[in-house]
XYZ file of C-alpha atoms in Angstrom:
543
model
C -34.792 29.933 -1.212
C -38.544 29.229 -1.120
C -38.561 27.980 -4.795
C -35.286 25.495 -3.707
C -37.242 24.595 -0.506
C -40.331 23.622 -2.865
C -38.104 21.446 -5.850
C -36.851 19.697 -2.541
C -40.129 18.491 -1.111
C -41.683 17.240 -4.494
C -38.291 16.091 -5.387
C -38.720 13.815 -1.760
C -42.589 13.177 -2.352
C -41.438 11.632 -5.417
C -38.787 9.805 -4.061
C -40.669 8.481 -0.912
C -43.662 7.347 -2.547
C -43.718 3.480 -4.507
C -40.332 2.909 -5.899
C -40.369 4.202 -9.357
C -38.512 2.457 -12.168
C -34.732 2.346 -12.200
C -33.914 4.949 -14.770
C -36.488 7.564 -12.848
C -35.372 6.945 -9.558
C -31.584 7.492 -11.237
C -32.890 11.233 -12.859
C -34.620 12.253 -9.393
C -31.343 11.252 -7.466
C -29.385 13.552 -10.023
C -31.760 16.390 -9.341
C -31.203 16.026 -6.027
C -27.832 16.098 -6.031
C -28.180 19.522 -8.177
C -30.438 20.843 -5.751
C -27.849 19.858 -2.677
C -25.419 21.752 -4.418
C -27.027 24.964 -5.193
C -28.777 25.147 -1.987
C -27.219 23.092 0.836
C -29.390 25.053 3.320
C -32.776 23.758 2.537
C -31.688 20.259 2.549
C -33.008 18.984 6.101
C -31.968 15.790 8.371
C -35.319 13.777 6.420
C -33.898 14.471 3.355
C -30.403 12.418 4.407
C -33.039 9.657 5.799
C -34.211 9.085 2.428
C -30.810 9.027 0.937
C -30.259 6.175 3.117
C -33.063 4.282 1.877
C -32.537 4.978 -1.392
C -29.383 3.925 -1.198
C -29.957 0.743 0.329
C -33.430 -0.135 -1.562
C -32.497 -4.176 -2.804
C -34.480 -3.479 -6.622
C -32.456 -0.816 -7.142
C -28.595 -2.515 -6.029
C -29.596 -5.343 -7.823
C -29.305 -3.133 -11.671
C -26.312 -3.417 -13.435
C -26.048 0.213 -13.221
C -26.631 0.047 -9.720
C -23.179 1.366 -8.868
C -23.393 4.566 -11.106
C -26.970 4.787 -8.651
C -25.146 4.429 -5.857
C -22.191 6.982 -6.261
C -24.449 9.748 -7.217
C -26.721 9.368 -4.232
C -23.464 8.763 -2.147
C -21.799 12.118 -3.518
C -25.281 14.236 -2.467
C -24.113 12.842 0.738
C -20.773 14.034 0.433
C -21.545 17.417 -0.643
C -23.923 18.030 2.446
C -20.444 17.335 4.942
C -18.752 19.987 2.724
C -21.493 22.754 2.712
C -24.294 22.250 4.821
C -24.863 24.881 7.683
C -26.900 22.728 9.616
C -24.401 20.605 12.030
C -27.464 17.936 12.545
C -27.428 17.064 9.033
C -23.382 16.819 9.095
C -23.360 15.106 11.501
C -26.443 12.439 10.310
C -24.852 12.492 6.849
C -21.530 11.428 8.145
C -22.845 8.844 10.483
C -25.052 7.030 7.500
C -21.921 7.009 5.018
C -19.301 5.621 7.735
C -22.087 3.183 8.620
C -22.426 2.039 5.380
C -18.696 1.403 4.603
C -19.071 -0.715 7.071
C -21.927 -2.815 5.536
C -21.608 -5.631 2.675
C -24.277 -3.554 0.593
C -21.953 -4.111 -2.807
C -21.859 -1.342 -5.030
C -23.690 0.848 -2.037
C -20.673 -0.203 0.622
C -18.044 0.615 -2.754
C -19.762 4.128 -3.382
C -19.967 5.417 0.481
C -16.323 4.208 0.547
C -15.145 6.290 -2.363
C -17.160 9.651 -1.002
C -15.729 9.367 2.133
C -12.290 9.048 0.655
C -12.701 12.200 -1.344
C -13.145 14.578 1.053
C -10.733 17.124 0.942
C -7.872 17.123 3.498
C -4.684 19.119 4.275
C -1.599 17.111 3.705
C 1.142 19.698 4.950
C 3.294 21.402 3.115
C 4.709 20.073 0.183
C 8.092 18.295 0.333
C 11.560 18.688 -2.277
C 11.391 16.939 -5.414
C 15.193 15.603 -6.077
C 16.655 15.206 -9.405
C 20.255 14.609 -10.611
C 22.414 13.581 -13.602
C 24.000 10.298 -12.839
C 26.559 10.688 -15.265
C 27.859 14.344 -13.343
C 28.386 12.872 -10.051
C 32.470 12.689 -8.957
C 33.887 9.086 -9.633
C 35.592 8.600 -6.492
C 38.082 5.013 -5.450
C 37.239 2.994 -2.988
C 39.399 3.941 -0.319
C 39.021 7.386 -0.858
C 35.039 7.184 -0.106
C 36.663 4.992 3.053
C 38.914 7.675 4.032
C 36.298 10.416 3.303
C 33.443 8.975 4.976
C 35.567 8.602 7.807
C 35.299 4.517 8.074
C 37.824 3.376 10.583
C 37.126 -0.261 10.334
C 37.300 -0.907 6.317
C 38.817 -4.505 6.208
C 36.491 -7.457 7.200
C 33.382 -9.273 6.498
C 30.825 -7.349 4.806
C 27.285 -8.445 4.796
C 25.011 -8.713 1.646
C 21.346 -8.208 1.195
C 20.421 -7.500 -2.758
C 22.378 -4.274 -3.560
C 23.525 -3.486 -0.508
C 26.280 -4.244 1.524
C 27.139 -3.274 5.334
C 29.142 -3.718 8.440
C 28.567 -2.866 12.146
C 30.807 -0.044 13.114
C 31.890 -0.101 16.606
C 32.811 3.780 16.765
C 28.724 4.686 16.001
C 27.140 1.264 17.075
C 25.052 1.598 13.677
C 25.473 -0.017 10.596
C 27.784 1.315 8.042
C 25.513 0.931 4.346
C 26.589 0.698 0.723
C 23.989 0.950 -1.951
C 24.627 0.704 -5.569
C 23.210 0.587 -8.870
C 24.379 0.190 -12.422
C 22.351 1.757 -14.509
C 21.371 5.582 -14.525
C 17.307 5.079 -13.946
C 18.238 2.887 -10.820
C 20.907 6.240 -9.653
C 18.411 8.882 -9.904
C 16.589 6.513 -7.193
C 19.571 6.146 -5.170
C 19.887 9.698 -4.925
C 16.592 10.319 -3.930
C 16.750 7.799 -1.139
C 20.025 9.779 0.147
C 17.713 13.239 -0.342
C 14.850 11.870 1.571
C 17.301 10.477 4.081
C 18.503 14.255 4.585
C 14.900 15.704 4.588
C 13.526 13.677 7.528
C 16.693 13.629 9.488
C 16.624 17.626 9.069
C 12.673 17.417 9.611
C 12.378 14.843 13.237
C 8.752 16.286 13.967
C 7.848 14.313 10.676
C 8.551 10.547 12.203
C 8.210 11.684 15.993
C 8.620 8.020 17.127
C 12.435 8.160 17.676
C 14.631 9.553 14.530
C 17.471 7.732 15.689
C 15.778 4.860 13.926
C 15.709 6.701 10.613
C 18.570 5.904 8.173
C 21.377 9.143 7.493
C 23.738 9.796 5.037
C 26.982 9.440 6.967
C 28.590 12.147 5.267
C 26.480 15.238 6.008
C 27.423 17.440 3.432
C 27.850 14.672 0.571
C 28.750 14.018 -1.881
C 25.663 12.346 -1.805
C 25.758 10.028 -4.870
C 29.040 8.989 -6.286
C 30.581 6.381 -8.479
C 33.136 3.917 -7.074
C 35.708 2.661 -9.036
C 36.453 -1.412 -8.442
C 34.699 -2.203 -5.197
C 36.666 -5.069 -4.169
C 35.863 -8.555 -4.679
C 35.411 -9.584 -1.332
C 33.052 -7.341 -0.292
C 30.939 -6.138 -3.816
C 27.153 -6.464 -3.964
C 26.911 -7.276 -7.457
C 28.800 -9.585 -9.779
C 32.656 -9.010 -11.055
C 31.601 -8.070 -14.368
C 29.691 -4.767 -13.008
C 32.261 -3.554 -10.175
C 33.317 -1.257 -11.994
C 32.475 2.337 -11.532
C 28.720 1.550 -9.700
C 26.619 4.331 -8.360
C 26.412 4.280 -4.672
C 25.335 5.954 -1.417
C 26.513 5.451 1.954
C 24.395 5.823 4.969
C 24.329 4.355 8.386
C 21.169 2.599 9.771
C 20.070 1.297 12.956
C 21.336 -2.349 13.632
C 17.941 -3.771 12.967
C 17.552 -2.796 9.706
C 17.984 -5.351 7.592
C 15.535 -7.746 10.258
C 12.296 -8.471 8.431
C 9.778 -8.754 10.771
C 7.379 -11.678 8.991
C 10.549 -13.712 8.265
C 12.418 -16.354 10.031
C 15.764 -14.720 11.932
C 18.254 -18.266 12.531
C 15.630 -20.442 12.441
C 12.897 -18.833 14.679
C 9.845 -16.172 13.951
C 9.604 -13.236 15.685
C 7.955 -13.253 19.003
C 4.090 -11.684 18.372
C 5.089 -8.884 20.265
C 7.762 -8.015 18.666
C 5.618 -8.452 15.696
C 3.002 -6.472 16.822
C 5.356 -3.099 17.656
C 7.256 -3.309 14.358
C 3.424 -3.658 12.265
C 2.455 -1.123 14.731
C 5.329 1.297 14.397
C 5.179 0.964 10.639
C 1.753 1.959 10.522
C 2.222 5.209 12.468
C 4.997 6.293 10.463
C 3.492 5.462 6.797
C 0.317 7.849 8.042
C 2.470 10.743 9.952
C 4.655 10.894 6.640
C 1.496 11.026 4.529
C -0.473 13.653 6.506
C 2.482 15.217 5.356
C 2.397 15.413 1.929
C 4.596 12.452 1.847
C 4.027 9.197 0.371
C 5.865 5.516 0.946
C 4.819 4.280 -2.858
C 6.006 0.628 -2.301
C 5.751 -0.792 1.348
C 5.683 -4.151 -0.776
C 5.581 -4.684 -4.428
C 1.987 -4.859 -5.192
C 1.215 -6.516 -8.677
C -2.075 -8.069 -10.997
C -0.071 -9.588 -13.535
C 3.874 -9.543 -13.194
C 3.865 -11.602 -16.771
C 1.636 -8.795 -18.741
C 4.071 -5.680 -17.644
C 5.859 -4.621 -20.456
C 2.424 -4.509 -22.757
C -0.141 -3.344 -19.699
C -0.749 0.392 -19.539
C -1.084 0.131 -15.723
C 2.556 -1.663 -16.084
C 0.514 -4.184 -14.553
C 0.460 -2.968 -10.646
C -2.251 -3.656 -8.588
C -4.580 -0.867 -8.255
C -6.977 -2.349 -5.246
C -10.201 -0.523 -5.938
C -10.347 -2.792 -9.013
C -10.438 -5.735 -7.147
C -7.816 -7.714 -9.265
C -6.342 -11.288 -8.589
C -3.398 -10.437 -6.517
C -0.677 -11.788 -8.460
C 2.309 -14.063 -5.733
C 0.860 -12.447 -2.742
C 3.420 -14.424 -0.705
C 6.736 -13.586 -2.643
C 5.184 -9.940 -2.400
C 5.822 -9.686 1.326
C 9.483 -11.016 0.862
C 11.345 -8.274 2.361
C 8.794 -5.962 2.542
C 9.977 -1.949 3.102
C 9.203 -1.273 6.884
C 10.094 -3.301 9.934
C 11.256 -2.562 13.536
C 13.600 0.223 12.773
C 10.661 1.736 10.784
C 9.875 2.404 7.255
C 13.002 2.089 4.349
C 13.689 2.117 0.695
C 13.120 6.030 0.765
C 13.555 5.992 -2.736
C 9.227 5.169 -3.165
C 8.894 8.171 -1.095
C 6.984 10.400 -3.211
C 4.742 13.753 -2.769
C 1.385 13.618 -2.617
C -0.638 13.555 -5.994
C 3.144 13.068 -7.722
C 1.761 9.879 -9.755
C -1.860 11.236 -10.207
C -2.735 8.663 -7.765
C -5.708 9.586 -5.229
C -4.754 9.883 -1.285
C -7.888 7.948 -0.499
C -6.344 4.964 -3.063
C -2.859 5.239 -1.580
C -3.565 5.140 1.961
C -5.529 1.822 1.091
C -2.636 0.691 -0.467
C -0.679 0.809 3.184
C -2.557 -0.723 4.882
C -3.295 -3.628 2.644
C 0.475 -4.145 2.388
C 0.312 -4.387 6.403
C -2.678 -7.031 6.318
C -0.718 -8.609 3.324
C 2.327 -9.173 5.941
C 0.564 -9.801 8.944
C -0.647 -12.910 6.282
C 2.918 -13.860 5.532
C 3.961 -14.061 9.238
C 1.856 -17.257 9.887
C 3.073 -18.537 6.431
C 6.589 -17.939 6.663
C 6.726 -20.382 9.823
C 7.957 -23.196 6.810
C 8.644 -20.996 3.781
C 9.055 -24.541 1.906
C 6.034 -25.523 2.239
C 4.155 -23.819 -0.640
C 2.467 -24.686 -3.855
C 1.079 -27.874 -4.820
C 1.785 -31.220 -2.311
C 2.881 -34.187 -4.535
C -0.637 -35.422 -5.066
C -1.247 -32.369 -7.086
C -3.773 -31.129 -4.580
C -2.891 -27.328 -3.147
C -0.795 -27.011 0.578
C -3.269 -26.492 3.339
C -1.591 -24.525 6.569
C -4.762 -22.831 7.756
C -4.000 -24.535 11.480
C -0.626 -22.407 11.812
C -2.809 -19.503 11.956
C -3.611 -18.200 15.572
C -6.687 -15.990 14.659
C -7.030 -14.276 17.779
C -3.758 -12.949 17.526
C -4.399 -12.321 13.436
C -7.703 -10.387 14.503
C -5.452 -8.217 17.337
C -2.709 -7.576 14.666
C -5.519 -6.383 12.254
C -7.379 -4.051 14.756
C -3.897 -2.725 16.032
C -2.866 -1.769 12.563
C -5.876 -0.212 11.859
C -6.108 1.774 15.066
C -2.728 3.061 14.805
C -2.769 4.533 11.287
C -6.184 5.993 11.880
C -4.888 7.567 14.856
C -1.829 8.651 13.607
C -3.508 10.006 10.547
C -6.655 11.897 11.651
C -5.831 12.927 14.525
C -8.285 11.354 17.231
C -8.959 7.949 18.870
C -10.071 4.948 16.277
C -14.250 4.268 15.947
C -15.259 1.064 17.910
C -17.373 -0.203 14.725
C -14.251 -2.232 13.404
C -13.652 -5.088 15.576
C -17.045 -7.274 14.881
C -16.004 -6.558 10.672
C -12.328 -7.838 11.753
C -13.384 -10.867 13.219
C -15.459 -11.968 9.874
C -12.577 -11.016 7.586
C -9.524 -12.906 9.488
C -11.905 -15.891 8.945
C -11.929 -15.189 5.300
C -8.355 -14.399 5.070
C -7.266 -17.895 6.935
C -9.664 -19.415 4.656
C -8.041 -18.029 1.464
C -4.270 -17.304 2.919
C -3.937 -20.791 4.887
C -5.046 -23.149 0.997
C -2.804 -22.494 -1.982
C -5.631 -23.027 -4.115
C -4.536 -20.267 -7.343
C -0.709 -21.364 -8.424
C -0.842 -20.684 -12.404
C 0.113 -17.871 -14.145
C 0.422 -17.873 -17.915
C 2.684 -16.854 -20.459
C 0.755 -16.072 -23.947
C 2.053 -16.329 -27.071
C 2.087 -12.463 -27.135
C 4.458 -11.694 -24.425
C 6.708 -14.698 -25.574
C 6.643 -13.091 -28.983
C 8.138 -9.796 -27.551
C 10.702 -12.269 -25.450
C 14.343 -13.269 -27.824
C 14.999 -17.030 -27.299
C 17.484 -16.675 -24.234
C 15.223 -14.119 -22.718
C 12.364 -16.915 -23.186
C 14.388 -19.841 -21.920
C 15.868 -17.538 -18.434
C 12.260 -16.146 -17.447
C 11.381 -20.027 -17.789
C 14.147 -20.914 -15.257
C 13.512 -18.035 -12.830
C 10.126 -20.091 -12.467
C 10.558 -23.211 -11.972
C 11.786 -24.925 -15.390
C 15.090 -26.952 -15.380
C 17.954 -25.740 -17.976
C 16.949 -28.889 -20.096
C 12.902 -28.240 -19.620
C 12.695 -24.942 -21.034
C 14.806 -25.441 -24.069
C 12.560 -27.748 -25.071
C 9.810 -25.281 -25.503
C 9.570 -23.718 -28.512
C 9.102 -19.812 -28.452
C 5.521 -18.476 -29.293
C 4.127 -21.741 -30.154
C 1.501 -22.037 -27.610
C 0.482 -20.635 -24.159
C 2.538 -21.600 -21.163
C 1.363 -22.525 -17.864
C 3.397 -21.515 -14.963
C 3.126 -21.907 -11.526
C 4.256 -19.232 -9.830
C 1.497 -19.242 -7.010
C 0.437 -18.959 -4.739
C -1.483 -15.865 -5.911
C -5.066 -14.134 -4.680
C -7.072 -15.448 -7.397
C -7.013 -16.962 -10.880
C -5.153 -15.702 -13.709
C -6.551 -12.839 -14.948
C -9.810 -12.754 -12.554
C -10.517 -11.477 -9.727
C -9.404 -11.269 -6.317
C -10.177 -14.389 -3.860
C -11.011 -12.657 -1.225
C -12.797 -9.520 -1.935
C -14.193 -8.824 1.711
C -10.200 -7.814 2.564
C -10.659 -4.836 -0.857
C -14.302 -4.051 0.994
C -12.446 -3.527 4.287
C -9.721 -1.533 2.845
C -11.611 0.779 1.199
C -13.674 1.107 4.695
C -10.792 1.617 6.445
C -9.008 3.962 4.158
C -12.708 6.266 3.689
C -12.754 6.245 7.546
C -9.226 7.790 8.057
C -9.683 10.440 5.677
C -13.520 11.309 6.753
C -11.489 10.787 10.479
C -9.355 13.876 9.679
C -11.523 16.201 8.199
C -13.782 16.065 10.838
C -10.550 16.800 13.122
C -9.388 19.755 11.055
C -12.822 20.901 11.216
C -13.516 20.752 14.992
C -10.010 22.692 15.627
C -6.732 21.184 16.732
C -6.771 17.821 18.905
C -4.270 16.574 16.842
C -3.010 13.033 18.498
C -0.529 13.069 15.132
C 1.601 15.587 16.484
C 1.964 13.643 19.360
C 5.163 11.133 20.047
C 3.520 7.772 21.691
């Protein structure tokens, strides 16, 4: 102990004294790190001060390798809230790091934010993993999944929304839901929506805030996934060449389930209240499921470059900690998977650590979806008016914003999940970093400014000539336009905008990835502090 208590203070002398060049303050900061670890006890609350400056020092943020500085210094901090004895130094440690995710220090603000995020927390037990062949399910009629799943009210006007298709019923005063698919990959995900429909309708303590909101299979004990022969033609969800024999589920939903909440219902938005409790609700139930173990993968579809998929490793997703252009961040909130009723599309339900993802990266991913939306819902006011004007020059909305009511949603959202996830009342640091970022978002959300997205020669290469001319016509091109394009001749320029930065590039507004990563590091640092202290668990609680 005495020899670790001696490497420590000439290891701060060192450190304190003139800054020292780059690559030696770098080796010291390593040492230190080593030392933390093999003796947390020696290391006193001075020794955190001078992490703090270090971390902070301007010469040394200003290296190229400053980041690589930065996380090592940042992880010594990290490793003092997982094994120091002394609860002063915790406790300073923790303060410094949540105070500096809250700070536009660059690669320092990044680091803090990725320490915080990988402290360890318990995520409940872990949930069923369902699998099935979709080629052993029973192949059932029509009217005999009618008869069976006890549907009194079969003839009539069925609704459509992609590939579903429902009805009110007036015996349950739900909806009555068909979903189908027609290939096997897209079965295996129906059944696993029906699965995770079971689980949390078994499970209510999971999604406390009412569970008569949750979708159910309406057949209790299945069969869960089927395949109907010839849904009839009035009422299929797909074309007539693919009616026959389609995978399907059948559950029953609250009445409100296919309402969006950021788009226009017969004309009119939402009222901001209403808007408010469904962004709300959503954001309780996406961080109750996931101190669970369980996972919404999707809330929206979250891309870098839609174009690039098929040849990308990364199948080109957006993974936010990169800081990416967000590819069509606008057609991303179309229908996004949680509203008023709560969160759907079960099927992205997935346990935790299932896709090697980190907890800390997919909680960030939630509640950038829910800023993403909160966006959208001042957009969607005219969702014509997007794009380029006539003039060529990019549509400007940023009036139809009503920023105190963006900088409420934002602080609502973010006190909610925090609450619901670790367990105790929000900090009070966020609202003053809100402010600054709804200013930024207007700024970028409001002025279509990045529309293009191009199609290289290499993807159009790996296209065949119709599958060239239809991807052409899904954006934009006339019949007539796009056969006159000649297949892997040159680069094409599409625009498919608006998107969150240039093509290829990065992100437009990089103060809303610096708040997300703040915000996600501050829920997870929120909860182990929680599980630490004993249990005053608020996410038990029904609000």
């Amino acid at each position: 102990m005495r020899a670790a208590h001696r490497e420590l203070e000439k290891l701060k002398r060192e450190l304190s004294g003139p800054p020292s060049d780059f690559t030696g303050a770098f080796l010291k900061t390593q040492n230190l790190r080593r030392l933390i670890h093999q003796s947390p006890a020696v290391v006193d609350e001075g020794t955190v001060r001078l992490l703090g400056k270090i971390l902070t020092h301007p010469p040394y943020q200003a290296q190229k390798q400053a980041y690589f500085f930065s996380r090592e210094t940042a992880l010594g901090l990290r490793d003092l809230l997982e094994t120091s004895p002394h609860p002063n130094v915790v406790h300073q440690a923790r303060r410094l790091l949540e105070r500096l995710c809250l700070e536009p220090h660059g690669a320092c603000q990044r680091a803090a934010c990725e320490a915080l995020g990988a402290l360890p927390v318990p995520m409940g037990s872990p949930p069923p993993s369902f699998h099935v062949d979709p080629w052993c399910v029973p192949v059932l009629s029509w009217q005999h999944v009618l008869s069976s799943s006890q549907i009194s009210e079969p003839e009539g006007y069925w609704k459509r929304c992609g590939r579903s298709f429902w009805k009110p019923s007036s015996k349950t005063g739900r909806l009555v839901v068909f979903k189908t698919a027609k290939d096997p990959e897209s079965a295996e995900a129906l059944f696993r929506e029906i699965q995770w429909m079971r689980f949390l309708n078994e499970n209510p303590l999971l999604c406390p805030e009412d569970t008569a909101q949750l979708p159910a299979p309406l057949t209790p004990n299945g069969p869960w996934l089927c395949r109907v022969e010839s849904f009839p033609k009035a009422c299929s969800p797909l074309d007539h060449g693919h009616r026959d024999k389609l995978w399907a589920i059948v559950f029953t939903a609250p009445l409100n389930y296919f309402d969006y909440p950021n788009q226009p219902k017969e004309g009119r938005m939402l009222p901001k209240a209403a808007f408010l409790a469904a962004m709300v609700r959503s954001a309780r139930e996406l961080a109750r499921l996931a101190t669970q173990g369980i996972l919404h993968t999707a809330p929206i579809p979250l891309f870098h470059n839609r174009v690039q998929a098929h040849r990308r490793e990364d199948a080109g997703l957006y993974r936010w900690p990169r800081a990416g252009r967000l590819d069509r961040w606008l057609a991303s909130c179309d229908y996004p998977n949680f509203g008023a009723s709560g969160v759907r599309d079960l099927e992205h339900l997935e346990p935790a650590g299932a896709n090697g993802v980190p907890i800390y990266e997919q909680i960030g991913a939630h509640l950038l979806s829910l800023f993403l939306v909160c966006g959208s819902y001042f957009r969607n006011r005219d969702r014509r008016l997007r794009g380029l004007q006539a003039d060529g020059t990019p549509v400007d909305v940023r009036n139809w914003f009503d920023k105190a009511f963006f900088i409420k949603l934002m602080e609502s959202i973010f006190r909610a999940y925090y609450e619901a996830f670790a367990g105790q009342e929000a900090p009070m640091t966020i609202p003053g970093q809100v402010e600054r970022l709804v200013e930024r978002m207007i700024e970028e959300m409001g002025v279509d400014r990045h529309m293009e997205e191009i199609l290289r020669v290499a993807d159009q290469n790996s296209m065949t000539d119709e599958e060239f001319w239809t991807f052409l016509e899904e954006r934009g091109y006339s019949r007539i336009e796009a056969r006159r394009l000649v297949r892997g001749k040159d680069d094409v320029v599409l625009l498919t905008g608006p998107h969150l930065g240039a093509f290829n590039d990065r992100i437009s507004l990089p103060e809303l990835i610096q708040f997300v990563g703040a915000a996600a590091a501050l829920c997870i640092s929120g909860r182990y502090f929680c599980e630490r202290q004993g249990p005053r668990n608020l996410a038990s609680r029904p609000s």
